[in-house]
mmCIF file with all atom_site columns, C-alpha atoms in Angstrom:
data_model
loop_
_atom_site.group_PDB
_atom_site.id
_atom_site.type_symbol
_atom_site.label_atom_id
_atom_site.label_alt_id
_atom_site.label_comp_id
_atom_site.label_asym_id
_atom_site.label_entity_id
_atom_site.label_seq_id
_atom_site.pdbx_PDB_ins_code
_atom_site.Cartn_x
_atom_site.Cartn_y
_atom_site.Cartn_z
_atom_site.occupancy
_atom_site.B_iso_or_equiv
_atom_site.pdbx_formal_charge
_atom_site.auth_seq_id
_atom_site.auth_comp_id
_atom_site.auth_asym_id
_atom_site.auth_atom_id
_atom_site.pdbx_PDB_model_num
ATOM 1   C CA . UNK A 1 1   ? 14.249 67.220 132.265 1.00 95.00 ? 1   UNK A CA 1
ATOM 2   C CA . UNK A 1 2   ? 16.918 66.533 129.644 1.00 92.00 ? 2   UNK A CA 1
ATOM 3   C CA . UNK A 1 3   ? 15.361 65.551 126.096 1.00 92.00 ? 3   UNK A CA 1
ATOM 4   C CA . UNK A 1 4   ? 17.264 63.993 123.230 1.00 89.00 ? 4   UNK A CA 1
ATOM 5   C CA . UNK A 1 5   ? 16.639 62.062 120.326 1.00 87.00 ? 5   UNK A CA 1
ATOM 6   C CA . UNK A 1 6   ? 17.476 61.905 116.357 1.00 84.00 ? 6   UNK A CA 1
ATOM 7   C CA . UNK A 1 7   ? 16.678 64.741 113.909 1.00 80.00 ? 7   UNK A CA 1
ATOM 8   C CA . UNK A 1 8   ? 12.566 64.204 112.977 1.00 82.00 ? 8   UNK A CA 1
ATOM 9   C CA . UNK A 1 9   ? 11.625 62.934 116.438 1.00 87.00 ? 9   UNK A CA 1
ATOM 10  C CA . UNK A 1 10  ? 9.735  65.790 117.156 1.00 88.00 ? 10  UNK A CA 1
ATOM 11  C CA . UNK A 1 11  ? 11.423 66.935 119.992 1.00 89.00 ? 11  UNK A CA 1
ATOM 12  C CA . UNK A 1 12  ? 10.609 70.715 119.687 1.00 89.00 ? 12  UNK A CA 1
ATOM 13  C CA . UNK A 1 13  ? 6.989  69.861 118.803 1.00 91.00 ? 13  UNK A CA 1
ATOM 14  C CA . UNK A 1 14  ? 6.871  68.083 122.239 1.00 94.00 ? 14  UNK A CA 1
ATOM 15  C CA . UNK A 1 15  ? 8.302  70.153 124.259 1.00 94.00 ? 15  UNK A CA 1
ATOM 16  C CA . UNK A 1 16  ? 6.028  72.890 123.092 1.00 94.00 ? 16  UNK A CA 1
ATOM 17  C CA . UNK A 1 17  ? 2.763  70.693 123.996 1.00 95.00 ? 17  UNK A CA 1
ATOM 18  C CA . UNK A 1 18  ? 4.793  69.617 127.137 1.00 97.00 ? 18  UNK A CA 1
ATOM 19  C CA . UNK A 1 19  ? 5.554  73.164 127.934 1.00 97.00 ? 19  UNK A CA 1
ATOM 20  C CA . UNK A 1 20  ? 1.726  74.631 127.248 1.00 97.00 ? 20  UNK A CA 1
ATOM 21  C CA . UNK A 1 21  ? 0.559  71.716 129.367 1.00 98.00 ? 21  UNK A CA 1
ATOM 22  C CA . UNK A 1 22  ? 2.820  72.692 132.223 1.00 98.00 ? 22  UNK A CA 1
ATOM 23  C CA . UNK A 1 23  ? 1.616  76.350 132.217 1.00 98.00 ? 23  UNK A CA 1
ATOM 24  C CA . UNK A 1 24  ? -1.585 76.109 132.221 1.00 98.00 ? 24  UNK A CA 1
ATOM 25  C CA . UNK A 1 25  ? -1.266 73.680 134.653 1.00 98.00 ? 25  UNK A CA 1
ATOM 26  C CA . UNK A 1 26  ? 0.308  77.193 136.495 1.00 98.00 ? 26  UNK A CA 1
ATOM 27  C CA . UNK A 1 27  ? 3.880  76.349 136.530 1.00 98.00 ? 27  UNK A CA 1
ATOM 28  C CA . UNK A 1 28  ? 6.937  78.575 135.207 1.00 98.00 ? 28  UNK A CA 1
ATOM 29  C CA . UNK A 1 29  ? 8.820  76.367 132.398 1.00 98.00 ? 29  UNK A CA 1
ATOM 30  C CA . UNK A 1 30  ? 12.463 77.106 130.963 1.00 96.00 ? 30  UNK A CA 1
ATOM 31  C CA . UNK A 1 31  ? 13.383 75.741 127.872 1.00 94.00 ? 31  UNK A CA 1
ATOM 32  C CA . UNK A 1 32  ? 17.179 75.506 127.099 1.00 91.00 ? 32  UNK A CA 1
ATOM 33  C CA . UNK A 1 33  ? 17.474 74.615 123.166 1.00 87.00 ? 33  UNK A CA 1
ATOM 34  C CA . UNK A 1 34  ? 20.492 73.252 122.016 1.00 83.00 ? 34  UNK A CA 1
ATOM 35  C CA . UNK A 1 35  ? 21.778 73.717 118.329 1.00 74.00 ? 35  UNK A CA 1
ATOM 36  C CA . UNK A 1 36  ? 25.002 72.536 116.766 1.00 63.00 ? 36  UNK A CA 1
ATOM 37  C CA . UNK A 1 37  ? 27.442 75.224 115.432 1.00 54.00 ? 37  UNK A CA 1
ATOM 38  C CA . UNK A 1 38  ? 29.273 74.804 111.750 1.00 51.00 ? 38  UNK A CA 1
ATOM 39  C CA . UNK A 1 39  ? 32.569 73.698 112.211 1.00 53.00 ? 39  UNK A CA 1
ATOM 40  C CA . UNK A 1 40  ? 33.360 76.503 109.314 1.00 51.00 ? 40  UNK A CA 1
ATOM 41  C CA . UNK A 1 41  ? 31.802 79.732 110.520 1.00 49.00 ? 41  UNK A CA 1
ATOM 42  C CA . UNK A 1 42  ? 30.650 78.535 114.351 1.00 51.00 ? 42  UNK A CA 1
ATOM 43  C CA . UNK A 1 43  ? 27.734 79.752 113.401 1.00 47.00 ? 43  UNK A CA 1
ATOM 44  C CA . UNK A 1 44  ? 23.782 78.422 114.539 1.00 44.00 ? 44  UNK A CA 1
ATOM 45  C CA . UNK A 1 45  ? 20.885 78.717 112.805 1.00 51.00 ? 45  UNK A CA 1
ATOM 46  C CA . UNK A 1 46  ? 19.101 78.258 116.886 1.00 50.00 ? 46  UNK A CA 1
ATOM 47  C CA . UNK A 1 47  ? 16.087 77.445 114.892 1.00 54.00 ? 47  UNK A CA 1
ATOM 48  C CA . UNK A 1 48  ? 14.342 75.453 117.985 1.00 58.00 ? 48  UNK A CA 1
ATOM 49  C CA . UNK A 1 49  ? 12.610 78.554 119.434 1.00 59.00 ? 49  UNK A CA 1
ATOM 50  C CA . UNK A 1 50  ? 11.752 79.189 116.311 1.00 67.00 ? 50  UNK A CA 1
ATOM 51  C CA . UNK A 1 51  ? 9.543  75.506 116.381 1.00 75.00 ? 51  UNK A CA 1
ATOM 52  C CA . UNK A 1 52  ? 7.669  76.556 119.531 1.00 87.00 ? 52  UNK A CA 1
ATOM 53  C CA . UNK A 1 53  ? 6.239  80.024 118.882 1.00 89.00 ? 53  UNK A CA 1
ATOM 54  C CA . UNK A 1 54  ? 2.962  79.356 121.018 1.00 93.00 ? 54  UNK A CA 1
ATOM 55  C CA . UNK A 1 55  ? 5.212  78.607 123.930 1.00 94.00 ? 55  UNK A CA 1
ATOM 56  C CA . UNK A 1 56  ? 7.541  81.648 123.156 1.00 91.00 ? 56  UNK A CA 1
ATOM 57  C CA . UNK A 1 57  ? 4.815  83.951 123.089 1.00 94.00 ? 57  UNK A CA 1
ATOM 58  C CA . UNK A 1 58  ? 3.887  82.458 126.846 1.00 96.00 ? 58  UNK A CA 1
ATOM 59  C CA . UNK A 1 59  ? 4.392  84.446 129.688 1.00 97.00 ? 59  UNK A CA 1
ATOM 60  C CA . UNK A 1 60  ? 5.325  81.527 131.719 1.00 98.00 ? 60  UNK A CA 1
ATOM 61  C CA . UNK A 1 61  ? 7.784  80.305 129.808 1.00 97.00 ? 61  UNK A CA 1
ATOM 62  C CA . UNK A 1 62  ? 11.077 81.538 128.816 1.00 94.00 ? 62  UNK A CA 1
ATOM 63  C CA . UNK A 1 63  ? 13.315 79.614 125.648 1.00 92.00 ? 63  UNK A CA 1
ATOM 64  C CA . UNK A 1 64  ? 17.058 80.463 125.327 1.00 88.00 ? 64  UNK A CA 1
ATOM 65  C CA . UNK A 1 65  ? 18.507 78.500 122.451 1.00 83.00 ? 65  UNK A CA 1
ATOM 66  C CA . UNK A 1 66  ? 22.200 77.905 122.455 1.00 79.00 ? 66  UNK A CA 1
ATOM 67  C CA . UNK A 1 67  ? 24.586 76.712 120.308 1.00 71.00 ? 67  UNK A CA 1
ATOM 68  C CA . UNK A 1 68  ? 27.352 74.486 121.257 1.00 66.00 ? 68  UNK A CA 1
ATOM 69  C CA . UNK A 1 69  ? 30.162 75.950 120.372 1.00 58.00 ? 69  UNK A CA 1
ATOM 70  C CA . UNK A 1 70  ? 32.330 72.871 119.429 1.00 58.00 ? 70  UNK A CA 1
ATOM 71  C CA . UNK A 1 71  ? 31.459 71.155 122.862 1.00 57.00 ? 71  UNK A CA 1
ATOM 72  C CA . UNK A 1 72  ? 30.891 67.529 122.645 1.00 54.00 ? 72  UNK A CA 1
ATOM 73  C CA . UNK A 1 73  ? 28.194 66.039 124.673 1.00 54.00 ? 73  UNK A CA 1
ATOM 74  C CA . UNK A 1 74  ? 24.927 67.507 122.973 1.00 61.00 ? 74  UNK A CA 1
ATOM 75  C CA . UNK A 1 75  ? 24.992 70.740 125.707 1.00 67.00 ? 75  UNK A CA 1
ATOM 76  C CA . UNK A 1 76  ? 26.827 73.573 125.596 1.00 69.00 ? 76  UNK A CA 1
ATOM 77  C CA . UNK A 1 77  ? 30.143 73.927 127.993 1.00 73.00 ? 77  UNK A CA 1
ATOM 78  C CA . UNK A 1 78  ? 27.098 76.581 130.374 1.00 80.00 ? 78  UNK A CA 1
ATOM 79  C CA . UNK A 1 79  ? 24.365 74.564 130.313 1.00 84.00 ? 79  UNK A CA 1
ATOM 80  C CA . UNK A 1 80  ? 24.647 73.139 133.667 1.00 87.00 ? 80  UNK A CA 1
ATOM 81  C CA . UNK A 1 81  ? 25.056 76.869 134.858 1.00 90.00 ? 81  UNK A CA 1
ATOM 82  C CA . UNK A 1 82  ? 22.093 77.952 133.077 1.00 91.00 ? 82  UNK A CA 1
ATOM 83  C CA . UNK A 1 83  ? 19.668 75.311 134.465 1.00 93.00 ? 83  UNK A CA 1
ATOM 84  C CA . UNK A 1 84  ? 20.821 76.924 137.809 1.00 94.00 ? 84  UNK A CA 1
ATOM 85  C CA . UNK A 1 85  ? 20.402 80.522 136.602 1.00 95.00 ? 85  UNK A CA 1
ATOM 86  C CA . UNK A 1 86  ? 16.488 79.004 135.411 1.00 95.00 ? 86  UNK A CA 1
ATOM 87  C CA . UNK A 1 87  ? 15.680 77.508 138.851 1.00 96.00 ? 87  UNK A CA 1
ATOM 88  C CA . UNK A 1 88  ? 16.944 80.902 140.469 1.00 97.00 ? 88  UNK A CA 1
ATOM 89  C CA . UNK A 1 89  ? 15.038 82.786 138.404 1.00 96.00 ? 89  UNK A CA 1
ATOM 90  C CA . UNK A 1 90  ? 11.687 80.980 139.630 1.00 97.00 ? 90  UNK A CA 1
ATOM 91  C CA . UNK A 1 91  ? 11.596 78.482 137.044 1.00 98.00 ? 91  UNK A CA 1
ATOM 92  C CA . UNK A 1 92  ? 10.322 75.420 138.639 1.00 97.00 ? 92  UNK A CA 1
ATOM 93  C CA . UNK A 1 93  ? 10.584 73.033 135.303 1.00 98.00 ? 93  UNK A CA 1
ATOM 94  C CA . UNK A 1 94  ? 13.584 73.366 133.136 1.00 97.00 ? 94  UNK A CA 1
ATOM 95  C CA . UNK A 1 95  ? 13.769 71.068 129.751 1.00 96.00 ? 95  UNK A CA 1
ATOM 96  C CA . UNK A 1 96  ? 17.250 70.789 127.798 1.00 91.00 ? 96  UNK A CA 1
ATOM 97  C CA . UNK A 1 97  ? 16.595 70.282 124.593 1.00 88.00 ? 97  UNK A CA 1
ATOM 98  C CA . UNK A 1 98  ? 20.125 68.357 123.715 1.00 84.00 ? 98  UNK A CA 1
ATOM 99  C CA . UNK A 1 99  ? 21.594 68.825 119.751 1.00 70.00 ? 99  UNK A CA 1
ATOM 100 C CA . UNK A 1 100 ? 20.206 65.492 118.354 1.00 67.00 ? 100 UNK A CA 1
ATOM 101 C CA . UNK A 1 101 ? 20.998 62.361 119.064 1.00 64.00 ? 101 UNK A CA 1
ATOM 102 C CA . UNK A 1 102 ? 24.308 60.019 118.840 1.00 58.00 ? 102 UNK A CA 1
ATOM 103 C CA . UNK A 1 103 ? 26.325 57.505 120.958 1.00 52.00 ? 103 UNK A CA 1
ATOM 104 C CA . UNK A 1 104 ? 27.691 60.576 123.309 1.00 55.00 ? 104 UNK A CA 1
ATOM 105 C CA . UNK A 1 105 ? 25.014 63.086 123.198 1.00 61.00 ? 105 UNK A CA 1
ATOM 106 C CA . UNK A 1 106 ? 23.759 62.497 126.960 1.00 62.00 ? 106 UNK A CA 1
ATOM 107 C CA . UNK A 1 107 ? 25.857 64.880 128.996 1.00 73.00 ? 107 UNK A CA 1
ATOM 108 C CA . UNK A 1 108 ? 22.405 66.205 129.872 1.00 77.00 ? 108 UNK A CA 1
ATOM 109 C CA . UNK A 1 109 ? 21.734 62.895 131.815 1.00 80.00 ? 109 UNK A CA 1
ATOM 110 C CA . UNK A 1 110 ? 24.153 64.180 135.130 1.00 82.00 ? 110 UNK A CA 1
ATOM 111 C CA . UNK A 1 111 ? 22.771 67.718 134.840 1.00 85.00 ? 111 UNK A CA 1
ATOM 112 C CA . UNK A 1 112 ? 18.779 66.969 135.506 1.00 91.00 ? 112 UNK A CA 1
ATOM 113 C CA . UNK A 1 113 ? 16.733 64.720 137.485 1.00 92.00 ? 113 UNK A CA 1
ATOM 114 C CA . UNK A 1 114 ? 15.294 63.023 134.789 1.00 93.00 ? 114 UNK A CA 1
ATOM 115 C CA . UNK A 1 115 ? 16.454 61.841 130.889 1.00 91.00 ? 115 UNK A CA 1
ATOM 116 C CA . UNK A 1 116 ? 13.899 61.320 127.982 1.00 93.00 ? 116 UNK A CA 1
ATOM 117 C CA . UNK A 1 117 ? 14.971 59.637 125.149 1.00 91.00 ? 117 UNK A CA 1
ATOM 118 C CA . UNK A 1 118 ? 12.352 60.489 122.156 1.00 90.00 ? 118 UNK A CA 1
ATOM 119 C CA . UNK A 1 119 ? 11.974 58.078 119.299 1.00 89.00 ? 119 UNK A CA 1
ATOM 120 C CA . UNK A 1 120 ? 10.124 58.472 116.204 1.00 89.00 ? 120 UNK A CA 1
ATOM 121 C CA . UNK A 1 121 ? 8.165  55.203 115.378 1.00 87.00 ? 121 UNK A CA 1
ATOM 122 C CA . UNK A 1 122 ? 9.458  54.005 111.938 1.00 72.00 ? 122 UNK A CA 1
ATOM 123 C CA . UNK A 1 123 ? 13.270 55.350 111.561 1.00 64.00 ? 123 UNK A CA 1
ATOM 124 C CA . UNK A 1 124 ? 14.980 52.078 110.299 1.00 57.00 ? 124 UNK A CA 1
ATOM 125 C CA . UNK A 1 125 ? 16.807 50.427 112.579 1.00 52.00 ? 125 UNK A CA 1
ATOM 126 C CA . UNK A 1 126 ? 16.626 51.722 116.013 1.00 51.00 ? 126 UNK A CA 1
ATOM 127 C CA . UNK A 1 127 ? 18.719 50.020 118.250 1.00 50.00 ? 127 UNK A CA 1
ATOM 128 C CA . UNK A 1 128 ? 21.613 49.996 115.589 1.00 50.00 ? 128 UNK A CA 1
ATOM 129 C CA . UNK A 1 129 ? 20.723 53.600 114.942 1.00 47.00 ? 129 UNK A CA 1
ATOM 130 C CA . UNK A 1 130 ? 20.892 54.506 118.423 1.00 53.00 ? 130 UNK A CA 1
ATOM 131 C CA . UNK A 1 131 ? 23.462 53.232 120.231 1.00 59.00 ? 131 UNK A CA 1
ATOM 132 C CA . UNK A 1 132 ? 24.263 51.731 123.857 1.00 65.00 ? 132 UNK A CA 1
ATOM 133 C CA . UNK A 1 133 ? 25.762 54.480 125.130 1.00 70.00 ? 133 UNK A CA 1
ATOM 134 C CA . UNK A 1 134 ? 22.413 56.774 125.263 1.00 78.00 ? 134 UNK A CA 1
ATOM 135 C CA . UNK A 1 135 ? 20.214 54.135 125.957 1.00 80.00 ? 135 UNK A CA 1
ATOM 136 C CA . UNK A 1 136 ? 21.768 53.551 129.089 1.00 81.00 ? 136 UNK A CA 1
ATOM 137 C CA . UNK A 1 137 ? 21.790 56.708 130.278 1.00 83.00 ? 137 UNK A CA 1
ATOM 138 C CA . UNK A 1 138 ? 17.861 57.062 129.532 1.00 88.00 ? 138 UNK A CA 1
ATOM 139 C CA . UNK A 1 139 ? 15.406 57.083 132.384 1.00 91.00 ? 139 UNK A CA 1
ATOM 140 C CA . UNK A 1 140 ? 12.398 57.031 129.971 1.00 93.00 ? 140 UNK A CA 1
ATOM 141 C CA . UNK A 1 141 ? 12.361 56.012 126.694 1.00 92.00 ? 141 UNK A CA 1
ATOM 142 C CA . UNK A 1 142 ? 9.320  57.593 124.860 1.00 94.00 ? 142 UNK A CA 1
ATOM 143 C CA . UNK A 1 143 ? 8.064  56.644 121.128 1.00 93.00 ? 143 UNK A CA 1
ATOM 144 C CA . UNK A 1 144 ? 6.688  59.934 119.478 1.00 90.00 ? 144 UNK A CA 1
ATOM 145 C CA . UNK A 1 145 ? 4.321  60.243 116.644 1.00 89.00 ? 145 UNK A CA 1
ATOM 146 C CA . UNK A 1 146 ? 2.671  56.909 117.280 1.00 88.00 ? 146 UNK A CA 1
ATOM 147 C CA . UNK A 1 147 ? -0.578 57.568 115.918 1.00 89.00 ? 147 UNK A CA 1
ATOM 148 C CA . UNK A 1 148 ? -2.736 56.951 112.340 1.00 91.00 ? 148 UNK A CA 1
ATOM 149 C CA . UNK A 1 149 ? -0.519 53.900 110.449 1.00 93.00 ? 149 UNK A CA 1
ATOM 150 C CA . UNK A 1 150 ? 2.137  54.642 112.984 1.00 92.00 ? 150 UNK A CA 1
ATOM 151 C CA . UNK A 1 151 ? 0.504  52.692 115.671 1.00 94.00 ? 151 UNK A CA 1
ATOM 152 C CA . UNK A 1 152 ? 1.711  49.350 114.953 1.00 93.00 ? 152 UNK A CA 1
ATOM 153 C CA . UNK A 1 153 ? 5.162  50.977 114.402 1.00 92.00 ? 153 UNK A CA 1
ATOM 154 C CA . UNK A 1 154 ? 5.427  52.458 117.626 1.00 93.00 ? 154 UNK A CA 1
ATOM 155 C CA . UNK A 1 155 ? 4.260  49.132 119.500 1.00 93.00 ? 155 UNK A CA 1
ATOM 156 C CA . UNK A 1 156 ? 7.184  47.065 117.740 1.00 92.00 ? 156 UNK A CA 1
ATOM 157 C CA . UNK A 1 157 ? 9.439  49.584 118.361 1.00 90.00 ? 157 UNK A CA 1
ATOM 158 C CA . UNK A 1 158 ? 8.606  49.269 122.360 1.00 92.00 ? 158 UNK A CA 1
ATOM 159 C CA . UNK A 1 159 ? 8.823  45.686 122.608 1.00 91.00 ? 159 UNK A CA 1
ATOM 160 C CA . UNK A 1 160 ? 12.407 46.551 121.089 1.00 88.00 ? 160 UNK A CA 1
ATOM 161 C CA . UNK A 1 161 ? 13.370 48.677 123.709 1.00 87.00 ? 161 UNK A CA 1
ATOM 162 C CA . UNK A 1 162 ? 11.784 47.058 126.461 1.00 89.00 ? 162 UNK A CA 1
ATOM 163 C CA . UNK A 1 163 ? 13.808 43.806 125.544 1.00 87.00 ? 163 UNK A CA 1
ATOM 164 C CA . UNK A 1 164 ? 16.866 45.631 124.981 1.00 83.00 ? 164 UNK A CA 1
ATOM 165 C CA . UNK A 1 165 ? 16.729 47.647 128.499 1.00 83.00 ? 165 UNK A CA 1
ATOM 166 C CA . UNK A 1 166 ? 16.201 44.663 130.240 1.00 83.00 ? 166 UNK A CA 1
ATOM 167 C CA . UNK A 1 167 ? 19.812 43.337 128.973 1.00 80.00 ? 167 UNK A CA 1
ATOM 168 C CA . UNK A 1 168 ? 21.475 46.868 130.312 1.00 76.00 ? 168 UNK A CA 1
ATOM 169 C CA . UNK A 1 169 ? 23.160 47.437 133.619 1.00 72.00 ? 169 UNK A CA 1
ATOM 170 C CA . UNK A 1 170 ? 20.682 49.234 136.016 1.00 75.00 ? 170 UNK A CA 1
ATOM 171 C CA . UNK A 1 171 ? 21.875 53.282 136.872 1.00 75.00 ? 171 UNK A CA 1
ATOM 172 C CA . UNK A 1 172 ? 19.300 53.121 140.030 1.00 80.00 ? 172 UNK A CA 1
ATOM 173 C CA . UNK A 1 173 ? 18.410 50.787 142.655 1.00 83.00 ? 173 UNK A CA 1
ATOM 174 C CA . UNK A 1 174 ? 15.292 52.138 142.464 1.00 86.00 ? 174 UNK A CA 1
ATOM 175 C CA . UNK A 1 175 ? 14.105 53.425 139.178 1.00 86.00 ? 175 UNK A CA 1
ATOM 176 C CA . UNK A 1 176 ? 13.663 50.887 136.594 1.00 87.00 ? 176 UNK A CA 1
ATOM 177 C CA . UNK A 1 177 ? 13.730 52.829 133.060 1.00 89.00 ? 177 UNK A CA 1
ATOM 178 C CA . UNK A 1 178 ? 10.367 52.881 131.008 1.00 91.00 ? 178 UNK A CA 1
ATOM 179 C CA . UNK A 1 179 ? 9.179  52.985 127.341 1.00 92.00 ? 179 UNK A CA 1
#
């Protein structure tokens, strides 16, 4: 699974609960974090791992945050390799945490089976924020932190998206994208 979504969606935060579900539920989960590098130092802080110490300290899991080096995309230029390195490894669920979220950061999409766009509930304007590009390439659109006075929030923001995503060119001829 490839996630992606802007800075304060809670991406890390989910994956962690995602990632505890999944191994108690007995499976072996890979987490492949993404971080940006400074385009002064190429240095990463690779603070995602960092965000998900419960799952870190699982046995069943393993988290390898990467930074991206200057690639463009939201991935580094080895993440496709290292979701193939995961699955060899006995890894049956692999999530790619992508850098954040923009109108090119879906690389991811071609290198998983399926693409998760996170949203928080009450970030302004969200389909100026985040653009065409990423929404098309979404297979699941999924409004985070919709809970207490969020609620109402999150349900405006998915009658957004579900109006918008019925105006975009289908990827499948099976799969119809949800929010």
């Amino acid at each position: 699974l490839g996630l992606s979504g802007p800075p304060g969606a809670g991406k890390s935060t989910f994956i962690e609960c995602f990632g505890k579900m999944l191994t108690e539920r007995k499976h072996k989960v890979s987490v492949l974090a993404v971080d940006p590098s400074s385009s002064t130092s190429g240095g990463s802080l690779l603070g995602d791992k960092t965000r998900m110490t419960e799952l870190s300290r699982d046995m069943n899991a393993y988290i390898r945050p990467s930074p991206t080096s200057g690639t463009l995309g939201g991935v580094t230029r080895t993440t496709n390799e290292a979701i193939l390195l995961c699955e060899g490894g006995g890894y049956d669920v692999v999530l790619v945490e992508t850098v954040g979220v923009g109108q090119s950061e879906f690389a991811v999409a071609d290198m998983v089976d399926m693409f998760i766009l996170l949203l928080p509930p009450a970030g302004g304007d969200e389909l100026q924020g985040i653009k065409r590009g990423i929404i098309e390439m979404a297979d699941l659109v999924a409004i985070n932190k919709a809970d207490g006075d969020l609620v109402v929030p999150a349900r405006r923001i998915q009658a957004e998206y579900i109006s918008a995503m019925k105006l975009l060119r289908k990827r499948s001829k099976v799969w119809r994208p949800k929010v």
